[in-house]
Coordinates of C-alpha atoms in Angstrom, one line a residue:
Chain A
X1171 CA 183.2 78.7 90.6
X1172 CA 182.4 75.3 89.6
X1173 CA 178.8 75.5 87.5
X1174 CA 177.5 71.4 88.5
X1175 CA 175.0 70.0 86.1
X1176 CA 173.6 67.8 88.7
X1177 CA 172.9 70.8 91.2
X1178 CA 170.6 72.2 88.3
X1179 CA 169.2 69.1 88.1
X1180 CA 168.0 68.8 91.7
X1181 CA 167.3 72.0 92.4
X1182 CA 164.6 71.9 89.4
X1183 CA 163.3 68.9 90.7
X1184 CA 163.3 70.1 94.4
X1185 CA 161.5 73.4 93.2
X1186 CA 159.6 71.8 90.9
X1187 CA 158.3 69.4 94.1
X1188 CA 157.8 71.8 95.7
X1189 CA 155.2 74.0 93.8
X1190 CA 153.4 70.9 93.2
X1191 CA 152.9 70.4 96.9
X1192 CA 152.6 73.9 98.1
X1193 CA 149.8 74.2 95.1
X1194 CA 148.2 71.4 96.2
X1195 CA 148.2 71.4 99.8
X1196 CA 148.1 74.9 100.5
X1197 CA 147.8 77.4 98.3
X1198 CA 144.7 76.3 96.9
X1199 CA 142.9 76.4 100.3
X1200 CA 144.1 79.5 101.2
X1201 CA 143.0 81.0 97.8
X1202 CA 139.4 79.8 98.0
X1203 CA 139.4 80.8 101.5
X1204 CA 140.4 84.4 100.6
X1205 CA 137.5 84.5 97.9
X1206 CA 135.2 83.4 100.6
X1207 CA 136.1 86.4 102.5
X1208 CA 136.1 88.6 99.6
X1209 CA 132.6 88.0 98.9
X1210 CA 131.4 88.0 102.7
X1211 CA 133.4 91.4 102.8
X1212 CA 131.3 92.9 99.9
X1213 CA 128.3 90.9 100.8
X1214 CA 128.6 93.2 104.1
X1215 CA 128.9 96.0 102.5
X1216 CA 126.0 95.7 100.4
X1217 CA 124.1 94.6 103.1
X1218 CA 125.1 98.2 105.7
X1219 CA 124.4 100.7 102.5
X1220 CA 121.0 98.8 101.9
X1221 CA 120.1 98.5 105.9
X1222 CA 121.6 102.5 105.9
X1223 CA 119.1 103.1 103.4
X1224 CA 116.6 101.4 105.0
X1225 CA 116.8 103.1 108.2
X1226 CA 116.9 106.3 106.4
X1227 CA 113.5 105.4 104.8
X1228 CA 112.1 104.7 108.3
X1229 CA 112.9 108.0 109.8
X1230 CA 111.4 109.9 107.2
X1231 CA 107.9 107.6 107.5
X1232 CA 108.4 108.2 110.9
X1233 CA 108.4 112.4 110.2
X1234 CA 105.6 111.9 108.6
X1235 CA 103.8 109.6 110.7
X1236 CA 104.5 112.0 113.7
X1237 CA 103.7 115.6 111.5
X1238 CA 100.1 113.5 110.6
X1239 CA 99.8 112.9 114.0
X1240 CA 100.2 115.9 114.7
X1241 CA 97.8 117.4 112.5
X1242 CA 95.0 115.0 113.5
X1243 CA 95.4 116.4 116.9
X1244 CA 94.9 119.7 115.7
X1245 CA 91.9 118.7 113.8
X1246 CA 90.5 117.0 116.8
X1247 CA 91.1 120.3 119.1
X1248 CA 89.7 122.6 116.6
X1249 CA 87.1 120.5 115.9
X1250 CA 85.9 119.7 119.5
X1251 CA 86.3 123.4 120.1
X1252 CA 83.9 124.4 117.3
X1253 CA 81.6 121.5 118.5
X1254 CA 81.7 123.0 121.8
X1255 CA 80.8 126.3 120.8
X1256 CA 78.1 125.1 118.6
X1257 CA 76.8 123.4 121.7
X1258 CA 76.6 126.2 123.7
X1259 CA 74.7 128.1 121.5
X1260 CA 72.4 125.7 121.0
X1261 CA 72.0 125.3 125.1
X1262 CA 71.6 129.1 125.0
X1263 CA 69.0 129.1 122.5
X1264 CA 67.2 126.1 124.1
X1265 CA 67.5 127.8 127.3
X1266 CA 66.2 131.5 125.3
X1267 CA 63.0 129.7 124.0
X1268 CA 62.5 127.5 127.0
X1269 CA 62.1 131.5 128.9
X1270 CA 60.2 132.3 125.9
X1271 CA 57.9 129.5 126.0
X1272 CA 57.4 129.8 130.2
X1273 CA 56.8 133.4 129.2
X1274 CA 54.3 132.8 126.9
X1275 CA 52.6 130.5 129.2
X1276 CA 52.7 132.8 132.0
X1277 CA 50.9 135.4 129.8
X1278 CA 48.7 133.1 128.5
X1279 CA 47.8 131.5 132.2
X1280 CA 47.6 134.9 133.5
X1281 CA 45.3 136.1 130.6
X1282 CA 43.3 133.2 131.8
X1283 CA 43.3 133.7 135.1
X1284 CA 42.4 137.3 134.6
X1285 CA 39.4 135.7 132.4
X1286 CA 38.2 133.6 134.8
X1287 CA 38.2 135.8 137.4
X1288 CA 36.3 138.8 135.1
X1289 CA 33.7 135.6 134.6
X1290 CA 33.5 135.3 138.4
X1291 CA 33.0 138.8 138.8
X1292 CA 30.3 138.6 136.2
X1293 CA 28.2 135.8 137.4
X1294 CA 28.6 137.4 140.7
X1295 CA 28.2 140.8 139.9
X1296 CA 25.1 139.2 138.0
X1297 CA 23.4 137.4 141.3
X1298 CA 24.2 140.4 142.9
X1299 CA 22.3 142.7 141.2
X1300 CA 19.4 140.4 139.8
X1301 CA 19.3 140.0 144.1
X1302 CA 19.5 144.3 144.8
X1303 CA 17.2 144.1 141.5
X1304 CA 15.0 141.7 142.5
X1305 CA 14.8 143.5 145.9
X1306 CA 14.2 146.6 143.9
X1307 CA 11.8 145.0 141.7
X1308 CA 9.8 142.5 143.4
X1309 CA 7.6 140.3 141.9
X1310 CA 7.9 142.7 138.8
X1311 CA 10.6 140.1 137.1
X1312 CA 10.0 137.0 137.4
X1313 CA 10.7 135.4 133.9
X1314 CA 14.3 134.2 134.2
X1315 CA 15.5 135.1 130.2
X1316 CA 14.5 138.8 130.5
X1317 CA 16.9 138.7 133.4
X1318 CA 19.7 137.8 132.2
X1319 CA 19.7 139.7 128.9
X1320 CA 18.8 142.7 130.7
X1321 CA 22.4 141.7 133.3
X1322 CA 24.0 140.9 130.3
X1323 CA 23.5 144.0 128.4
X1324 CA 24.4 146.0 131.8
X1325 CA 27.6 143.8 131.7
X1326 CA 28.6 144.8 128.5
X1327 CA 28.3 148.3 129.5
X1328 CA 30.1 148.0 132.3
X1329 CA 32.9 145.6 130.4
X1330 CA 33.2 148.6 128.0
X1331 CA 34.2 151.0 130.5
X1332 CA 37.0 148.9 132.4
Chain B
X870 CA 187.8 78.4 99.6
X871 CA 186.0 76.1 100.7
X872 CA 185.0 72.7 99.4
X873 CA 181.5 71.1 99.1
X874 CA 180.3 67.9 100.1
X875 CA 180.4 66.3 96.6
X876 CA 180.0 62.3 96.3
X877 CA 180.5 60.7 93.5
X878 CA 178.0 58.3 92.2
X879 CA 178.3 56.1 89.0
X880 CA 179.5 59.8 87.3
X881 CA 176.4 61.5 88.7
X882 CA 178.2 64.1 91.2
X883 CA 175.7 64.5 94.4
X884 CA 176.4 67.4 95.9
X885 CA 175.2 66.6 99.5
X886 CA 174.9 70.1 100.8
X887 CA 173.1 71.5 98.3
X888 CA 170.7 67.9 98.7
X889 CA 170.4 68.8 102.7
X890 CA 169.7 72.9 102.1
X891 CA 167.5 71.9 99.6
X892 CA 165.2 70.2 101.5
X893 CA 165.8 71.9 104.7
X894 CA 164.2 74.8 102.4
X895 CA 161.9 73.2 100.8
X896 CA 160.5 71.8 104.4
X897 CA 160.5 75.3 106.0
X898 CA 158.5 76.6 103.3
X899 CA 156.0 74.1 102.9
X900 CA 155.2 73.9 107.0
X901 CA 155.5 77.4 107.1
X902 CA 152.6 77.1 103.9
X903 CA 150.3 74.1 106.0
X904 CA 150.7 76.0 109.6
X905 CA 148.8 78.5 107.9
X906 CA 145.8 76.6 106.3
X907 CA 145.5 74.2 109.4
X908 CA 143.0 76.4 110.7
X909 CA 141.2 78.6 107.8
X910 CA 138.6 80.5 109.0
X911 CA 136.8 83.0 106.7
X912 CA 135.5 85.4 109.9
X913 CA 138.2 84.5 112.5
X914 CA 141.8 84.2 110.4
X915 CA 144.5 83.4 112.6
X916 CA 147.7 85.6 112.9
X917 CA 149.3 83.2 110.7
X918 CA 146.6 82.5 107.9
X919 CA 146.3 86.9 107.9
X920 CA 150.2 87.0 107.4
X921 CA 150.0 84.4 104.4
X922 CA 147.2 86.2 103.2
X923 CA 149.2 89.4 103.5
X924 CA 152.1 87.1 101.4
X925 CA 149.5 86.4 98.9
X926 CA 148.3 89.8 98.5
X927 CA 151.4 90.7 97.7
X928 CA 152.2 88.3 95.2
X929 CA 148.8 89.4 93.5
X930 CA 150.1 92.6 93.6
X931 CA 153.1 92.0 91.6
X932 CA 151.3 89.9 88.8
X933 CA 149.1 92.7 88.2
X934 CA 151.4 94.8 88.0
X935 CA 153.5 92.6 85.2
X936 CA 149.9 92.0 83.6
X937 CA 146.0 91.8 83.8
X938 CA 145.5 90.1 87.3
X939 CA 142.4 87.7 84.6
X940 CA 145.5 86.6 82.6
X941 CA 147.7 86.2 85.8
X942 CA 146.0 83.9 88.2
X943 CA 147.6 81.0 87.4
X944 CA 151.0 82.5 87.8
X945 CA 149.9 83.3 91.0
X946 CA 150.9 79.9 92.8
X947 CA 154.0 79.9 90.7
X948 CA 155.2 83.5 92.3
X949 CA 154.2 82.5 95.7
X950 CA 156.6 79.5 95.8
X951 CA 159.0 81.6 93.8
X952 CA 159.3 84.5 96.3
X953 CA 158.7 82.2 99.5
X954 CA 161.5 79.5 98.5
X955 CA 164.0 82.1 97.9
X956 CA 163.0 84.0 100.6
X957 CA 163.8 81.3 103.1
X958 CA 166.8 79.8 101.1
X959 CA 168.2 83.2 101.5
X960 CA 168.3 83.6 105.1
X961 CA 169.1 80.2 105.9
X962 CA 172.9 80.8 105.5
X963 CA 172.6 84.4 108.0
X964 CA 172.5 82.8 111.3
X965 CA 175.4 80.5 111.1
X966 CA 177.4 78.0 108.5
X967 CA 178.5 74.4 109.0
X968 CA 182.2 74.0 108.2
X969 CA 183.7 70.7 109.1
X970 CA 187.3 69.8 108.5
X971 CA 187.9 66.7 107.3
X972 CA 190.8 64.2 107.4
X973 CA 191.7 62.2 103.9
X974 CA 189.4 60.0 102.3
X975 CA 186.5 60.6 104.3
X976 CA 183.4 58.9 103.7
X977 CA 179.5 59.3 103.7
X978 CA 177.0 56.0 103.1
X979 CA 180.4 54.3 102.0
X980 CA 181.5 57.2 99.3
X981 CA 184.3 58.8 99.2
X982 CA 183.8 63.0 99.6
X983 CA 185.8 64.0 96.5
X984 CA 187.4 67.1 98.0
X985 CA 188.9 64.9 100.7
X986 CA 190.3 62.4 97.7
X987 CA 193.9 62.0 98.0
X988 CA 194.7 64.5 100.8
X989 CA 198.6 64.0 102.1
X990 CA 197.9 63.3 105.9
X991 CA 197.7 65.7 108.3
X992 CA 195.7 67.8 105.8
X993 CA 192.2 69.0 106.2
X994 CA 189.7 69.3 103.6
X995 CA 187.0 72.5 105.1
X996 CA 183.5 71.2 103.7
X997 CA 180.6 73.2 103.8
X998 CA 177.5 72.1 105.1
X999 CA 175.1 74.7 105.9
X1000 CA 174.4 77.9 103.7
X1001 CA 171.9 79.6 102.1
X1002 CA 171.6 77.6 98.8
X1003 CA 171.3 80.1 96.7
X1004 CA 174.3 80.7 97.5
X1005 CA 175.3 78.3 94.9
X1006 CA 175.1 79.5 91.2
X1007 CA 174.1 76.0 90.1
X1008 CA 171.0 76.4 92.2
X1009 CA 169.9 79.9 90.9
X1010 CA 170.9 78.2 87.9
X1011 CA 168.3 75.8 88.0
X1012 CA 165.8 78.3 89.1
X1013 CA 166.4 80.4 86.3
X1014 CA 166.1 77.4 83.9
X1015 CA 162.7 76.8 85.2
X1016 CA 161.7 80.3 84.7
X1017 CA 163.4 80.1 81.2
X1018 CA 161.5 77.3 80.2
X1019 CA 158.3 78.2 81.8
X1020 CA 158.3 81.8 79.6
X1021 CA 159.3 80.1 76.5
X1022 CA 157.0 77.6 76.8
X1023 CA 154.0 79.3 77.7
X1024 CA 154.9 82.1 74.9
X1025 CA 155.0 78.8 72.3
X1026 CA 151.4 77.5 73.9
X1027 CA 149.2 80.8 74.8
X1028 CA 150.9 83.2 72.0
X1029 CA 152.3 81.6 69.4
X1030 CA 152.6 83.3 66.2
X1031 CA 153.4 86.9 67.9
X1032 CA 155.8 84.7 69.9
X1033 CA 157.4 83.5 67.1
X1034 CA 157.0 86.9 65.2
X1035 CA 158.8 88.6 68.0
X1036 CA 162.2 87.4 67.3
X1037 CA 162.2 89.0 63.9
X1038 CA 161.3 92.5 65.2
X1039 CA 162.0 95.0 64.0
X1040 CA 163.8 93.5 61.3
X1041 CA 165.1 89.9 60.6
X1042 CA 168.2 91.1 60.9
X1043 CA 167.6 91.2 64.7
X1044 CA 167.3 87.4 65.4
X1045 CA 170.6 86.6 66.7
X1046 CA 170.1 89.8 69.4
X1047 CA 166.5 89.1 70.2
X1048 CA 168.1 85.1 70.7
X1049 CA 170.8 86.5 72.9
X1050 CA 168.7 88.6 74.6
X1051 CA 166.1 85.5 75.3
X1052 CA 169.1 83.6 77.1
X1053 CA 170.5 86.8 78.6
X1054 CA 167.5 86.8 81.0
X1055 CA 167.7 83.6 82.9
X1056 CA 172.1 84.1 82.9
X1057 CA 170.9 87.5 84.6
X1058 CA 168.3 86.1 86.7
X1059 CA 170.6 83.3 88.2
X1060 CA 174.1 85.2 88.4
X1061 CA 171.7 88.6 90.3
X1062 CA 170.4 86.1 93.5
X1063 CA 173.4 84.1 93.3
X1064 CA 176.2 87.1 93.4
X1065 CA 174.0 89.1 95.7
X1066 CA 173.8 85.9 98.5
X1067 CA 177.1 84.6 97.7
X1068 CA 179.1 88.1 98.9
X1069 CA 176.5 88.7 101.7
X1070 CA 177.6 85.4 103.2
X1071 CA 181.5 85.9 101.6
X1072 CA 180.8 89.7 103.8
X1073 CA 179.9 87.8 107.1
X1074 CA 182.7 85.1 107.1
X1075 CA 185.2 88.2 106.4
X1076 CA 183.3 90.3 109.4
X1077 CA 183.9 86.9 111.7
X1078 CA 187.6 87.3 111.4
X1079 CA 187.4 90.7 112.3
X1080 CA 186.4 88.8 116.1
X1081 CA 184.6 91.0 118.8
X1082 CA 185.3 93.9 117.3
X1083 CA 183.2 92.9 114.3
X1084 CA 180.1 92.0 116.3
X1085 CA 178.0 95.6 115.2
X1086 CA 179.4 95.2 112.2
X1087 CA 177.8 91.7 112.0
X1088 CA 174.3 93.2 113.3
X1089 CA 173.8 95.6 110.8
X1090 CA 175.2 93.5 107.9
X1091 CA 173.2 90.3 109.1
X1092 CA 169.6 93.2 109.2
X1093 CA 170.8 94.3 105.9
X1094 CA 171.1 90.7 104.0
X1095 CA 167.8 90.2 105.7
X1096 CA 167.0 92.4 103.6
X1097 CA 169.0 92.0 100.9
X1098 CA 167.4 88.1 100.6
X1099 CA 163.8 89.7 100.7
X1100 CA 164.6 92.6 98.0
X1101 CA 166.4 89.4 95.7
X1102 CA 163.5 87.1 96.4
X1103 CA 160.6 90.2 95.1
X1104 CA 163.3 90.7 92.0
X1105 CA 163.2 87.1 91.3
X1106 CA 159.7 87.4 91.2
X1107 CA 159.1 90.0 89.7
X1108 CA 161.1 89.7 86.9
X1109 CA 159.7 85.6 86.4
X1110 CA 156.2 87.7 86.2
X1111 CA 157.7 90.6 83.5
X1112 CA 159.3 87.9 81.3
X1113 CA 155.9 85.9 81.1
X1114 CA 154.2 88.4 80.8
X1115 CA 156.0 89.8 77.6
X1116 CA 156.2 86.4 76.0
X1117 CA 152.4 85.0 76.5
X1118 CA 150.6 88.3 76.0
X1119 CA 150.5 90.2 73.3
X1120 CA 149.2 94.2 73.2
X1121 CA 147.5 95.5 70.2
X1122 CA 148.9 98.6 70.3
X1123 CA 152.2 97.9 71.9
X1124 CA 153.9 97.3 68.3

């Protein structure tokens, strides 16, 4: 085996030529071009856990959103529902003293009536028997005051005994 | 045995087979290296640029694993075209070998081939054209100078004084052994690759003579040097990476 000096020689410089051209022509691409990707991998990665996150904040606003809505709808129910009672109470007690008040008027327009009528009846009763007095009495009473006091006082007698 | 293609010129001795491997190499890898970063693309990497990354990966792997990856990125490059050239230079010689026989005093670009100086007539000289050039120690030779150098160097430059202070440890007694144990590792580095390729390709011309019956034979040999060249080409590398890092980086608590 024959060791040649000039062998060494140019396989040093073809090596040597070779590293300089591979370093500058290619590897030096390919290296930046791998960092690139390095960072748009983690850059991606960051980006999922945060959006994970994110989405995992939205579902619980949205719980809540739909356990408030929830509640409000209750409120709303029970509230209508005690409004509704409260209003039918009050149409019952309008509709109670609305009776009342007719009944009270009734009374009172019957009390009235009966009034007027016993006031009728009085006058009347009075002509009637100033006429079966006068009749009875000619002549014997003319002065028109003594008459009526005298009717008047039989009234009230007769009024007392009903 | 056969001969190489050696001209001479003025004294310098050009061997013109290693010259043509050489560059046949050297071509291969470096189209290989610009097929892949024709077209880089950081979201849609080609099959190509994702098996070069794969490559470099690899070689990223084995820096860190001879020292901090921080320290280690400019070796990077260095391992890449380490493991890549020998790689290819180590299969080039698998698929076939150039062998021409040559009468006496046969020339190329008007030089004489030496081997086929003074041949009586009728005598051939067998020249070797094609093989894997590292199947030549002067190659892994050279390689292992340029690793030797490199190491040396960069221990001088980055680390100097626990460098220096290395080759009198544990005792000054030690400095011829820690010299010879400096050169041991590029002898080792070169004579390793070059014994490894030179009987792989020793193996297949010895399996060819065999004939037809020496055709499975030949399959599973030729899958082994395969990967015989890629195990030889990570050991090259690896090794380059271990010897740097023990000259240019120095451990607190290592000593």
């Amino acid at each position: 085996m024959v060791v040649l000096w000039e062998n060494i020689v140019i396989s040093i410089l073809a090596f040597g030529v070779l590293y300089v051209l591979l370093h500058k022509f290619a590897f030096g691409k390919l290296f930046a071009i791998m960092e690139q990707r390095r960072e748009l991998v983690i850059n991606q990665i960051d980006e999922a856990s945060k959006t994970r996150e994110q989405a995992h904040v939205y579902v619980e606003e949205q719980k809540q959103a739909l356990n408030q809505a929830r509640q409000e709808a209750h409120d709303i129910i029970e509230r209508s529902r005690q409004t509704s009672n409260k209003q039918a109470e009050q149409i019952v007690e309008l509709a109670k003293e609305e009776a009342d008040r007719i009944k009270v008027d009734a009374l009172r327009d019957i009390e009235s009536e009966k009034n007027k009528a016993v006031a009728e009846l009085r006058s009347e009763l009075g002509s009637v028997s100033v006429r079966i007095a006068s009749k009875l009495i000619e002549r014997e009473v003319n002065n028109d005051k003594a008459q009526e006091e005298l009717v008047d006082q039989y009234l009230k007698e007769v009024g007392g005994r009903p | 045995m056969h001969d190489s293609p050696i001209i001479d010129l003025g004294g310098f001795r050009l061997d013109l087979s290693a010259v043509i491997m050489l560059l046949v190499t050297g071509i291969i890898v470096f189209v290989l290296a610009r097929l892949a970063v024709r077209n880089l693309s950081v979201e849609n990497p080609s099959k190509l640029q994702n098996f070069m990354e794969w490559v470099v990966e690899f070689v990223q792997g084995i820096v860190a694993s001879a020292m901090d990856l921080k320290k280690g990125k400019p070796y990077i490059s260095l391992g890449l075209t380490l493991i890549t050239f020998i790689f290819v230079a180590n299969v080039l010689g698998l698929p076939f070998a150039i062998i021409t026989d040559l009468p006496a005093d046969f020339t190329v670009f008007g030089q004489t081939i030496e081997a086929t100086r003074g041949l009586h007539d009728g005598h051939m000289a067998h020249v070797l054209w094609w093989k894997s050039p590292t199947a030549d120690i002067s190659v892994t030779a050279g390689l292992a100078i340029v690793v030797f150098f490199l190491m040396n160097y960069l221990g001088l430059k980055l680390n100097r004084k626990h460098y220096l202070k290395h080759y009198i440890e544990p005792f000054p007694v030690f400095l011829p052994l820690n010299i010879i144990e400096n050169l041991a590792k590029p002898v080792a580095l070169a004579i390793r690759l070059f014994a490894n390729i030179f009987a792989g390709e020793v193996l297949i011309t010895v399996i060819l003579k065999m004939g037809y019956y020496g055709i499975p034979f030949l399959a599973v040999w030729q899958g082994f040097s395969i990967f015989i060249g890629a195990l030889q080409a990570f050991i090259f590398t690896i090794l380059t990476m271990v010897y740097i890092a023990q000259t240019t980086i120095h451990e607190e608590d290592a000593h």
